[in-house]
Tab-separated table of C-alpha atoms in Angstrom:
chain	number	residue	atom	x	y	z
A	1	UNK	CA	51.617	11.013	20.552
A	2	UNK	CA	54.328	13.026	18.731
A	3	UNK	CA	56.143	16.093	20.164
A	4	UNK	CA	59.264	17.944	19.004
A	5	UNK	CA	60.661	21.073	20.592
A	6	UNK	CA	63.059	23.134	18.499
A	7	UNK	CA	65.093	25.687	20.160
A	8	UNK	CA	66.104	27.354	16.882
A	9	UNK	CA	62.766	27.606	15.450
A	10	UNK	CA	63.926	29.777	12.657
A	11	UNK	CA	65.371	26.584	11.125
A	12	UNK	CA	61.782	25.190	10.535
A	13	UNK	CA	60.793	28.596	9.130
A	14	UNK	CA	63.641	28.687	6.538
A	15	UNK	CA	62.886	24.928	5.619
A	16	UNK	CA	59.391	25.800	4.779
A	17	UNK	CA	60.415	28.913	2.862
A	18	UNK	CA	62.816	26.659	0.860
A	19	UNK	CA	60.282	24.054	-0.252
A	20	UNK	CA	56.752	25.552	-0.135
A	21	UNK	CA	56.852	26.916	-3.771
A	22	UNK	CA	58.264	23.553	-5.155
A	23	UNK	CA	55.935	21.068	-3.363
A	24	UNK	CA	52.165	21.599	-2.454
A	25	UNK	CA	51.251	18.792	-0.151
A	26	UNK	CA	53.469	16.273	1.646
A	27	UNK	CA	53.678	13.909	4.520
A	28	UNK	CA	56.033	14.646	7.328
A	29	UNK	CA	56.996	11.099	8.315
A	30	UNK	CA	57.495	11.161	12.157
A	31	UNK	CA	59.480	8.279	13.850
A	32	UNK	CA	61.590	7.907	17.033
A	33	UNK	CA	64.520	8.873	14.907
A	34	UNK	CA	63.190	12.157	13.674
A	35	UNK	CA	61.067	13.769	10.933
A	36	UNK	CA	61.721	12.762	7.324
A	37	UNK	CA	59.909	14.166	4.216
A	38	UNK	CA	60.255	13.201	0.707
A	39	UNK	CA	58.187	14.747	-2.081
A	40	UNK	CA	58.271	15.461	-5.682
A	41	UNK	CA	57.165	18.574	-7.570
A	42	UNK	CA	53.996	18.310	-9.654
A	43	UNK	CA	55.925	17.678	-12.996
A	44	UNK	CA	57.884	14.765	-11.301
A	45	UNK	CA	61.307	16.172	-12.426
A	46	UNK	CA	62.415	17.563	-9.030
A	47	UNK	CA	62.334	15.915	-5.494
A	48	UNK	CA	62.704	17.361	-2.039
A	49	UNK	CA	64.389	15.181	0.724
A	50	UNK	CA	64.355	16.504	4.279
A	51	UNK	CA	65.830	14.853	7.414
A	52	UNK	CA	65.571	16.496	10.954
A	53	UNK	CA	67.074	14.057	13.411
A	54	UNK	CA	65.616	13.570	16.781
A	55	UNK	CA	69.098	14.456	18.245
A	56	UNK	CA	68.651	17.965	16.902
A	57	UNK	CA	65.536	18.669	18.920
A	58	UNK	CA	65.789	19.867	22.524
A	59	UNK	CA	62.936	17.392	23.223
A	60	UNK	CA	61.689	14.692	20.905
A	61	UNK	CA	58.973	12.086	21.629
A	62	UNK	CA	57.308	9.858	19.057
A	63	UNK	CA	55.484	6.819	20.365
A	64	UNK	CA	54.442	5.478	17.135
A	65	UNK	CA	55.258	6.366	13.487
A	66	UNK	CA	53.001	8.980	12.176
A	67	UNK	CA	52.499	10.346	8.561
A	68	UNK	CA	51.307	14.033	9.045
A	69	UNK	CA	49.828	15.097	5.756
A	70	UNK	CA	50.492	18.837	5.468
A	71	UNK	CA	49.759	21.500	2.796
A	72	UNK	CA	53.033	23.565	2.892
A	73	UNK	CA	51.537	26.885	1.961
A	74	UNK	CA	49.191	26.677	5.047
A	75	UNK	CA	52.138	25.519	7.370
A	76	UNK	CA	54.117	28.328	6.018
A	77	UNK	CA	51.425	30.873	6.825
A	78	UNK	CA	51.345	29.473	10.475
A	79	UNK	CA	55.183	29.427	10.814
A	80	UNK	CA	55.355	33.097	9.544
A	81	UNK	CA	53.422	33.934	12.900
A	82	UNK	CA	56.515	32.705	14.757
A	83	UNK	CA	59.193	35.133	15.757
A	84	UNK	CA	62.708	34.406	14.323
A	85	UNK	CA	64.017	33.746	17.826
A	86	UNK	CA	60.991	31.765	18.955
A	87	UNK	CA	61.241	28.212	20.214
A	88	UNK	CA	58.867	25.973	18.100
A	89	UNK	CA	57.162	22.995	19.390
A	90	UNK	CA	55.295	20.551	17.075
A	91	UNK	CA	52.521	18.373	18.558
A	92	UNK	CA	50.175	15.774	17.211
A	93	UNK	CA	47.975	13.115	18.807
A	94	UNK	CA	48.217	9.670	17.342
A	95	UNK	CA	44.794	9.484	15.877
A	96	UNK	CA	44.193	13.177	15.553
A	97	UNK	CA	43.561	15.238	12.350
A	98	UNK	CA	45.438	18.421	13.481
A	99	UNK	CA	48.908	19.362	14.306
A	100	UNK	CA	49.660	22.100	16.822
A	101	UNK	CA	52.553	24.611	16.601
A	102	UNK	CA	53.510	26.298	19.800
A	103	UNK	CA	55.797	29.309	19.590
A	104	UNK	CA	57.486	30.489	22.845
A	105	UNK	CA	59.389	33.966	22.739
A	106	UNK	CA	63.017	33.518	23.925
A	107	UNK	CA	62.239	35.146	27.456
A	108	UNK	CA	59.091	33.003	27.753
A	109	UNK	CA	56.669	36.121	28.086
A	110	UNK	CA	54.628	35.246	25.048
A	111	UNK	CA	53.326	31.809	24.219
A	112	UNK	CA	51.162	31.151	21.006
A	113	UNK	CA	49.308	28.058	19.927
A	114	UNK	CA	48.417	27.553	16.239
A	115	UNK	CA	46.361	24.491	15.299
A	116	UNK	CA	46.397	23.432	11.650
A	117	UNK	CA	44.218	20.703	10.010
A	118	UNK	CA	46.086	17.794	8.481
A	119	UNK	CA	45.166	16.037	5.235
A	120	UNK	CA	45.228	12.373	3.984
A	121	UNK	CA	48.018	12.297	1.237
A	122	UNK	CA	48.796	9.231	-0.825
A	123	UNK	CA	52.604	9.791	-1.219
A	124	UNK	CA	54.841	8.538	-4.165
A	125	UNK	CA	57.872	7.391	-2.554
A	126	UNK	CA	60.798	7.004	-4.782
A	127	UNK	CA	63.779	4.685	-3.785
A	128	UNK	CA	66.950	6.590	-4.358
A	129	UNK	CA	69.976	4.156	-4.576
A	130	UNK	CA	73.216	4.888	-2.849
A	131	UNK	CA	75.460	6.233	-5.666
A	132	UNK	CA	79.194	7.036	-5.967
A	133	UNK	CA	78.875	10.270	-7.838
A	134	UNK	CA	81.510	11.076	-10.474
A	135	UNK	CA	81.877	14.612	-9.182
A	136	UNK	CA	81.128	16.255	-5.764
A	137	UNK	CA	81.538	20.038	-5.588
A	138	UNK	CA	81.135	21.935	-2.265
A	139	UNK	CA	81.012	25.712	-2.639
A	140	UNK	CA	79.453	28.730	-0.880
A	141	UNK	CA	75.754	28.565	-1.163
A	142	UNK	CA	75.577	32.376	-1.678
A	143	UNK	CA	77.747	32.006	-4.655
A	144	UNK	CA	75.756	29.202	-6.255
A	145	UNK	CA	72.487	31.232	-5.660
A	146	UNK	CA	74.127	34.243	-7.409
A	147	UNK	CA	75.314	32.257	-10.343
A	148	UNK	CA	72.067	30.495	-10.865
A	149	UNK	CA	70.117	33.617	-10.574
A	150	UNK	CA	72.505	35.593	-13.073
A	151	UNK	CA	72.403	32.724	-15.643
A	152	UNK	CA	68.412	32.749	-15.293
A	153	UNK	CA	68.307	36.132	-16.708
A	154	UNK	CA	70.051	34.991	-19.987
A	155	UNK	CA	68.964	31.441	-20.588
A	156	UNK	CA	66.421	28.659	-19.611
A	157	UNK	CA	68.974	25.714	-19.080
A	158	UNK	CA	72.467	25.449	-17.779
A	159	UNK	CA	75.139	23.025	-18.579
A	160	UNK	CA	77.013	22.142	-15.381
A	161	UNK	CA	80.487	20.833	-16.036
A	162	UNK	CA	82.940	19.583	-13.563
A	163	UNK	CA	86.691	18.829	-14.189
A	164	UNK	CA	89.458	18.594	-11.654
A	165	UNK	CA	90.137	22.318	-12.186
A	166	UNK	CA	86.768	23.381	-11.117
A	167	UNK	CA	83.053	23.631	-11.804
A	168	UNK	CA	81.448	25.580	-14.789
A	169	UNK	CA	78.155	26.813	-15.408
A	170	UNK	CA	76.979	27.765	-19.010
A	171	UNK	CA	73.821	29.009	-20.653
A	172	UNK	CA	72.651	30.640	-23.792
A	173	UNK	CA	69.718	32.472	-24.991
A	174	UNK	CA	68.366	34.999	-27.612
A	175	UNK	CA	70.649	37.931	-26.221
A	176	UNK	CA	73.876	35.890	-26.050
A	177	UNK	CA	75.895	33.269	-23.878
A	178	UNK	CA	77.420	33.129	-20.411
A	179	UNK	CA	79.953	30.981	-18.902
A	180	UNK	CA	81.038	31.025	-15.239
A	181	UNK	CA	83.892	28.870	-13.798
A	182	UNK	CA	84.712	28.461	-10.118
A	183	UNK	CA	88.054	27.078	-9.448
A	184	UNK	CA	88.795	24.816	-6.607
A	185	UNK	CA	89.831	27.160	-3.899
A	186	UNK	CA	91.010	25.932	-0.607
A	187	UNK	CA	93.440	28.665	0.386
A	188	UNK	CA	90.875	30.893	1.776
A	189	UNK	CA	90.698	32.141	5.385
A	190	UNK	CA	87.142	30.953	6.215
A	191	UNK	CA	86.149	27.383	5.548
A	192	UNK	CA	82.710	28.420	4.305
A	193	UNK	CA	84.281	30.405	1.511
A	194	UNK	CA	85.987	27.306	0.112
A	195	UNK	CA	85.154	25.620	-3.157
A	196	UNK	CA	86.355	22.042	-3.165
A	197	UNK	CA	86.145	19.407	-6.013
A	198	UNK	CA	86.196	15.749	-5.468
A	199	UNK	CA	86.160	14.063	-8.863
A	200	UNK	CA	86.474	10.585	-10.388
A	201	UNK	CA	85.630	11.396	-13.919
A	202	UNK	CA	84.697	14.725	-15.591
A	203	UNK	CA	80.972	15.270	-16.073
A	204	UNK	CA	78.699	17.563	-17.875
A	205	UNK	CA	75.082	17.719	-17.545
A	206	UNK	CA	72.140	20.063	-18.521
A	207	UNK	CA	69.418	21.222	-16.123
A	208	UNK	CA	66.564	23.644	-16.009
A	209	UNK	CA	67.601	26.935	-14.277
A	210	UNK	CA	64.036	27.495	-13.089
A	211	UNK	CA	64.447	24.461	-10.613
A	212	UNK	CA	67.920	25.273	-9.729
A	213	UNK	CA	66.828	28.656	-8.961
A	214	UNK	CA	64.048	27.387	-6.705
A	215	UNK	CA	66.360	25.139	-4.798
A	216	UNK	CA	68.499	28.271	-3.941
A	217	UNK	CA	65.707	29.501	-1.555
A	218	UNK	CA	67.315	27.028	0.810
A	219	UNK	CA	70.596	29.157	0.906
A	220	UNK	CA	69.685	30.664	4.381
A	221	UNK	CA	70.043	27.240	5.782
A	222	UNK	CA	73.774	26.682	5.232
A	223	UNK	CA	76.834	28.589	4.165
A	224	UNK	CA	77.778	25.713	1.945
A	225	UNK	CA	75.981	23.722	-0.745
A	226	UNK	CA	77.093	20.364	-2.154
A	227	UNK	CA	76.491	19.497	-5.718
A	228	UNK	CA	76.836	15.816	-6.673
A	229	UNK	CA	76.767	14.820	-10.370
A	230	UNK	CA	77.030	11.642	-12.423
A	231	UNK	CA	76.328	10.956	-15.985
A	232	UNK	CA	72.749	10.643	-16.791
A	233	UNK	CA	71.731	10.815	-13.149
A	234	UNK	CA	69.747	13.515	-11.373
A	235	UNK	CA	71.878	16.178	-9.657
A	236	UNK	CA	71.871	16.337	-5.898
A	237	UNK	CA	71.881	19.807	-4.470
A	238	UNK	CA	72.317	19.450	-0.642
A	239	UNK	CA	72.247	22.037	2.270
A	240	UNK	CA	73.442	20.610	5.429
A	241	UNK	CA	71.375	21.544	8.457
A	242	UNK	CA	73.552	22.047	11.499
A	243	UNK	CA	73.188	19.234	14.064
A	244	UNK	CA	69.866	18.133	12.506
A	245	UNK	CA	70.379	16.675	9.040
A	246	UNK	CA	69.780	18.087	5.565
A	247	UNK	CA	67.733	19.387	2.980
A	248	UNK	CA	68.406	17.665	-0.507
A	249	UNK	CA	66.956	18.531	-3.897
A	250	UNK	CA	67.192	16.134	-6.776
A	251	UNK	CA	66.744	17.266	-10.309
A	252	UNK	CA	66.480	15.023	-13.411
A	253	UNK	CA	68.843	16.157	-16.171
A	254	UNK	CA	67.845	17.148	-19.697
A	255	UNK	CA	68.845	14.336	-22.035
A	256	UNK	CA	69.204	14.693	-25.704
A	257	UNK	CA	66.304	12.374	-27.405
B	1	UNK	CA	65.998	18.509	-28.678
B	2	UNK	CA	66.846	17.909	-25.096
B	3	UNK	CA	64.043	16.638	-22.879
B	4	UNK	CA	63.398	17.052	-19.299
B	5	UNK	CA	63.116	13.497	-18.081
B	6	UNK	CA	61.038	12.594	-15.050
B	7	UNK	CA	62.525	11.129	-11.945
B	8	UNK	CA	60.793	7.770	-12.450
B	9	UNK	CA	63.242	7.169	-15.234
B	10	UNK	CA	66.161	7.064	-12.738
B	11	UNK	CA	64.744	6.001	-9.521
B	12	UNK	CA	62.137	3.374	-8.825
B	13	UNK	CA	58.814	4.082	-7.439
B	14	UNK	CA	58.129	2.360	-4.071
């Protein structure tokens, strides 16, 4: 059987909110090392990769590898019934066709069980090679969210450029153009307000703002976001999940034909 | 025109 007890249940709620509009159905791959998920959006240009390590759970048991086929909208409906401070336990039998979500209030005076039907999903797994990216930028996640939202009101695509000075976001549309530059900034009080640029070579790539906007639904998971870019490769937008792992989004660049 | 390429172009399907 599989069982995972997560003291900070709100993390799971936040993960679902971040991915449920991008991916419809996906397998949660459970093994003794944790829970992993990889899924593409329906147009196959964006990919979600989630890792929740067993060590981040208060209690974790997985007797044999399980692929739990889950409709994310339905799981989100169930998790919305959990309080933000609740402890969430996931349970599934080896041969079962359901998953149980147990919610415990912080002072243990309310225990709820929700059982959700599982589904059979043929997943398309992509092999993502380890890459030395040409540029890696870490910046405040709220700032990235703000920039992407602001640019979305002006254009459909953004050019993201990285030089050793910083990262720039540009767009254009019927009403005009916009260009935002965030400079490397390591002299701020709080580490989470820093913008750091690690660069081997300047890089500039074009992406659909609609997807970048969707990725920023993960902002609540982490105060910082890391953007990894290489010429003619998908961008990686990574939110680290404290003590547990990460939520990564990959987005294919727009390339001139 | 710029085209949105699919991920298959960059990563191989397992």
